[in-house]
Amino acid sequence: MNAIEVSGLSFGYNKKQLVLKNLEMRCEAGSINVILGLNGSGKTTLIKILAGLLKASTGEVVLNGKKLEDLSIGARSKIMSYVAQRSELIDDFTVKDYLLFGKVNHIAFYRSPREEDVKNVETYAEKFNVTRFLDKKLGELSGGERQIVSICASVIQNTEIIILDEPTSALDIKNQHSILSLLREISKHENKTILLSSHNPNHALYLDCNVFLMKDGSIIENGPAREMIAVEKLKPIYGDDVCLSSEQEYSEISFKD
Ligand code: ADP
């Protein structure tokens, strides 16, 4: 079954120019998917449409078999969580309260969080290595720390689909590795469908996932990372200078799993 189905999707911020052009995309339930493309190719626009923040001009988005346009905000938040590129977090909230909000869609509005909700937040805070921030205010965190907390909150929301716009953009290489490793583990063990955009093709290789190559508002190729992350496949996106690091006189720094 496909958790995300996008067909014939077009969108323009103005009438003169389409940013997304007849875009097609299918993400299998329980899979990890990476969108790669140059700046301005339309990744964020596509993700915002999937998150229900922008409305497509034509085409259809289906999440877990349900048309996005038929889902209320509440119903959508039970199916899908979304992490923006720069999350607008409320600076005065503590990290703990913010993470507990991730549980809000499962808690009746008149009830306080239960002991088990607090435990659940603490468990994920541990996994994401943010326990030491729990009593800090969001405004006191660095950009990277805020990004990790936002990703942690999206996982706590416990939806079947998680959509992340460049989730590693503010992270150092160690934290990039930790977050990708956690996303991989969460997809595998909790059977989540994860869709993220990235500027690093090596991230797709690491995740061993499904890849969408995006150019000028369309998906031009789609397939497993081990096939897509190849010089000839990436040249149409990044240009003729793309090469493997083994062709250079140095090896790149990486992390052991
Ligand atoms: P990417 O995420 O791949 O960098 P975006 O989806 O952000 O690409 O942008 C795609 C195109 O849409 C770009 O040409 C960008 O300038 C344009 N665009 C993005 N946001 C807006 C906006 N709010 N108003 C008008 N044009 C926009």
CSV table of N, CA and C in Angstrom, one decimal, residues 78-139:
chain,number,residue,atom,x,y,z
A,78,LYS,N,-3.4,13.4,13.0
A,78,LYS,CA,-3.3,12.0,13.5
A,78,LYS,C,-2.6,11.1,12.5
A,79,ILE,N,-2.6,11.5,11.2
A,79,ILE,CA,-2.0,10.7,10.2
A,79,ILE,C,-0.6,11.2,9.9
A,80,MET,N,-0.4,12.5,9.9
A,80,MET,CA,0.9,13.0,9.4
A,80,MET,C,1.5,14.1,10.4
A,81,SER,N,2.8,14.0,10.6
A,81,SER,CA,3.4,15.1,11.3
A,81,SER,C,4.4,15.8,10.3
A,82,TYR,N,4.7,17.0,10.6
A,82,TYR,CA,5.5,17.8,9.6
A,82,TYR,C,6.5,18.7,10.4
A,83,VAL,N,7.7,18.6,9.9
A,83,VAL,CA,8.8,19.5,10.5
A,83,VAL,C,9.2,20.5,9.4
A,84,ALA,N,9.0,21.8,9.7
A,84,ALA,CA,9.4,22.8,8.7
A,84,ALA,C,10.9,23.0,8.7
A,85,GLN,N,11.4,23.6,7.7
A,85,GLN,CA,12.8,23.9,7.6
A,85,GLN,C,13.3,24.8,8.8
A,86,ARG,N,12.5,25.9,9.0
A,86,ARG,CA,12.8,26.7,10.2
A,86,ARG,C,11.5,26.7,11.0
A,87,SER,N,11.4,25.8,12.0
A,87,SER,CA,10.2,25.8,12.8
A,87,SER,C,10.0,27.0,13.6
A,88,GLU,N,8.8,27.6,13.5
A,88,GLU,CA,8.4,28.7,14.3
A,88,GLU,C,8.0,28.3,15.7
A,89,LEU,N,9.0,28.1,16.6
A,89,LEU,CA,8.7,27.6,17.9
A,89,LEU,C,8.4,28.8,18.9
A,90,ILE,N,7.6,28.6,19.9
A,90,ILE,CA,7.3,29.7,20.8
A,90,ILE,C,8.4,29.7,21.9
A,91,ASP,N,9.2,30.8,21.9
A,91,ASP,CA,10.4,30.8,22.7
A,91,ASP,C,10.2,30.6,24.2
A,92,ASP,N,9.0,31.0,24.7
A,92,ASP,CA,8.8,31.0,26.1
A,92,ASP,C,8.4,29.6,26.7
A,93,PHE,N,8.1,28.7,25.8
A,93,PHE,CA,7.7,27.3,26.2
A,93,PHE,C,9.0,26.5,26.6
A,94,THR,N,8.8,25.7,27.6
A,94,THR,CA,9.9,24.8,27.9
A,94,THR,C,9.9,23.6,26.9
A,95,VAL,N,11.1,23.0,26.7
A,95,VAL,CA,11.2,21.9,25.7
A,95,VAL,C,10.2,20.8,26.1
A,96,LYS,N,10.1,20.5,27.5
A,96,LYS,CA,9.2,19.5,27.9
A,96,LYS,C,7.7,19.8,27.5
A,97,ASP,N,7.3,21.0,27.7
A,97,ASP,CA,5.9,21.3,27.4
A,97,ASP,C,5.7,21.2,25.9
A,98,TYR,N,6.7,21.7,25.1
A,98,TYR,CA,6.6,21.6,23.7
A,98,TYR,C,6.4,20.2,23.2
A,99,LEU,N,7.3,19.3,23.8
A,99,LEU,CA,7.2,17.9,23.4
A,99,LEU,C,5.9,17.3,23.8
A,100,LEU,N,5.4,17.7,24.9
A,100,LEU,CA,4.1,17.2,25.4
A,100,LEU,C,2.9,17.6,24.4
A,101,PHE,N,3.1,18.7,23.7
A,101,PHE,CA,2.1,19.1,22.7
A,101,PHE,C,2.0,18.1,21.6
A,102,GLY,N,3.1,17.4,21.4
A,102,GLY,CA,3.1,16.3,20.4
A,102,GLY,C,2.1,15.3,20.7
A,103,LYS,N,1.7,15.2,22.0
A,103,LYS,CA,0.7,14.2,22.4
A,103,LYS,C,-0.7,14.8,22.3
A,104,VAL,N,-0.8,16.1,22.0
A,104,VAL,CA,-2.1,16.8,22.1
A,104,VAL,C,-3.2,16.1,21.3
A,105,ASN,N,-2.8,15.6,20.1
A,105,ASN,CA,-3.8,15.0,19.2
A,105,ASN,C,-4.4,13.7,19.8
A,106,HIS,N,-3.7,13.2,20.8
A,106,HIS,CA,-4.2,12.0,21.4
A,106,HIS,C,-4.9,12.2,22.8
A,107,ILE,N,-4.9,13.5,23.2
A,107,ILE,CA,-5.4,13.7,24.5
A,107,ILE,C,-6.7,14.6,24.4
A,108,ALA,N,-7.7,14.3,25.1
A,108,ALA,CA,-8.9,15.1,25.1
A,108,ALA,C,-8.6,16.5,25.6
A,109,PHE,N,-9.2,17.5,25.1
A,109,PHE,CA,-8.8,18.9,25.4
A,109,PHE,C,-8.9,19.3,26.8
A,110,TYR,N,-9.8,18.6,27.6
A,110,TYR,CA,-10.0,19.0,28.9
A,110,TYR,C,-9.1,18.3,29.9
A,111,ARG,N,-8.3,17.3,29.4
A,111,ARG,CA,-7.4,16.5,30.3
A,111,ARG,C,-6.0,17.0,30.3
A,112,SER,N,-5.4,16.8,31.5
A,112,SER,CA,-3.9,17.0,31.5
A,112,SER,C,-3.2,15.8,30.9
A,113,PRO,N,-1.9,16.0,30.5
A,113,PRO,CA,-1.2,14.8,30.1
A,113,PRO,C,-1.2,13.7,31.2
A,114,ARG,N,-1.3,12.4,30.8
A,114,ARG,CA,-1.2,11.4,31.8
A,114,ARG,C,0.3,11.1,32.1
A,115,GLU,N,0.4,10.3,33.2
A,115,GLU,CA,1.8,9.9,33.6
A,115,GLU,C,2.5,9.2,32.4
A,116,GLU,N,1.7,8.4,31.6
A,116,GLU,CA,2.3,7.6,30.5
A,116,GLU,C,2.7,8.5,29.4
A,117,ASP,N,2.0,9.7,29.2
A,117,ASP,CA,2.4,10.6,28.2
A,117,ASP,C,3.8,11.3,28.6
A,118,VAL,N,3.9,11.6,29.8
A,118,VAL,CA,5.1,12.2,30.3
A,118,VAL,C,6.3,11.2,30.2
A,119,LYS,N,6.0,9.9,30.5
A,119,LYS,CA,7.0,8.9,30.4
A,119,LYS,C,7.5,8.7,28.9
A,120,ASN,N,6.5,8.8,28.0
A,120,ASN,CA,6.7,8.6,26.6
A,120,ASN,C,7.6,9.8,26.1
A,121,VAL,N,7.3,11.0,26.5
A,121,VAL,CA,8.1,12.1,26.2
A,121,VAL,C,9.6,11.9,26.7
A,122,GLU,N,9.7,11.5,27.9
A,122,GLU,CA,11.0,11.3,28.5
A,122,GLU,C,11.8,10.2,27.7
A,123,THR,N,11.1,9.2,27.3
A,123,THR,CA,11.8,8.1,26.5
A,123,THR,C,12.3,8.6,25.2
A,124,TYR,N,11.5,9.4,24.5
A,124,TYR,CA,12.0,10.0,23.2
A,124,TYR,C,13.1,11.0,23.4
A,125,ALA,N,12.9,11.8,24.5
A,125,ALA,CA,13.9,12.8,24.8
A,125,ALA,C,15.3,12.1,25.0
A,126,GLU,N,15.3,11.0,25.7
A,126,GLU,CA,16.5,10.2,25.9
A,126,GLU,C,17.1,9.8,24.6
A,127,LYS,N,16.2,9.2,23.7
A,127,LYS,CA,16.6,8.7,22.4
A,127,LYS,C,17.3,9.8,21.6
A,128,PHE,N,16.7,11.0,21.6
A,128,PHE,CA,17.1,12.1,20.8
A,128,PHE,C,18.2,13.0,21.5
A,129,ASN,N,18.6,12.5,22.7
A,129,ASN,CA,19.7,13.1,23.5
A,129,ASN,C,19.3,14.6,23.8
A,130,VAL,N,18.1,14.8,24.2
A,130,VAL,CA,17.7,16.2,24.5
A,130,VAL,C,17.2,16.3,26.0
A,131,THR,N,17.4,15.2,26.8
A,131,THR,CA,17.0,15.2,28.2
A,131,THR,C,17.5,16.4,28.9
A,132,ARG,N,18.7,16.8,28.7
A,132,ARG,CA,19.3,17.9,29.4
A,132,ARG,C,18.7,19.2,29.1
A,133,PHE,N,17.9,19.3,28.0
A,133,PHE,CA,17.2,20.5,27.7
A,133,PHE,C,15.8,20.6,28.2
A,134,LEU,N,15.3,19.5,28.8
A,134,LEU,CA,13.8,19.4,29.0
A,134,LEU,C,13.2,20.7,29.8
A,135,ASP,N,14.0,21.2,30.7
A,135,ASP,CA,13.5,22.3,31.5
A,135,ASP,C,13.9,23.7,30.9
A,136,LYS,N,14.7,23.6,29.8
A,136,LYS,CA,15.1,24.9,29.2
A,136,LYS,C,14.0,25.5,28.4
A,137,LYS,N,14.0,26.8,28.2
A,137,LYS,CA,13.0,27.4,27.2
A,137,LYS,C,13.5,27.2,25.8
A,138,LEU,N,12.6,27.1,24.9
A,138,LEU,CA,13.0,26.9,23.5
A,138,LEU,C,13.8,28.1,23.0
A,139,GLY,N,13.6,29.3,23.5
A,139,GLY,CA,14.3,30.4,23.1
A,139,GLY,C,15.8,30.4,23.5
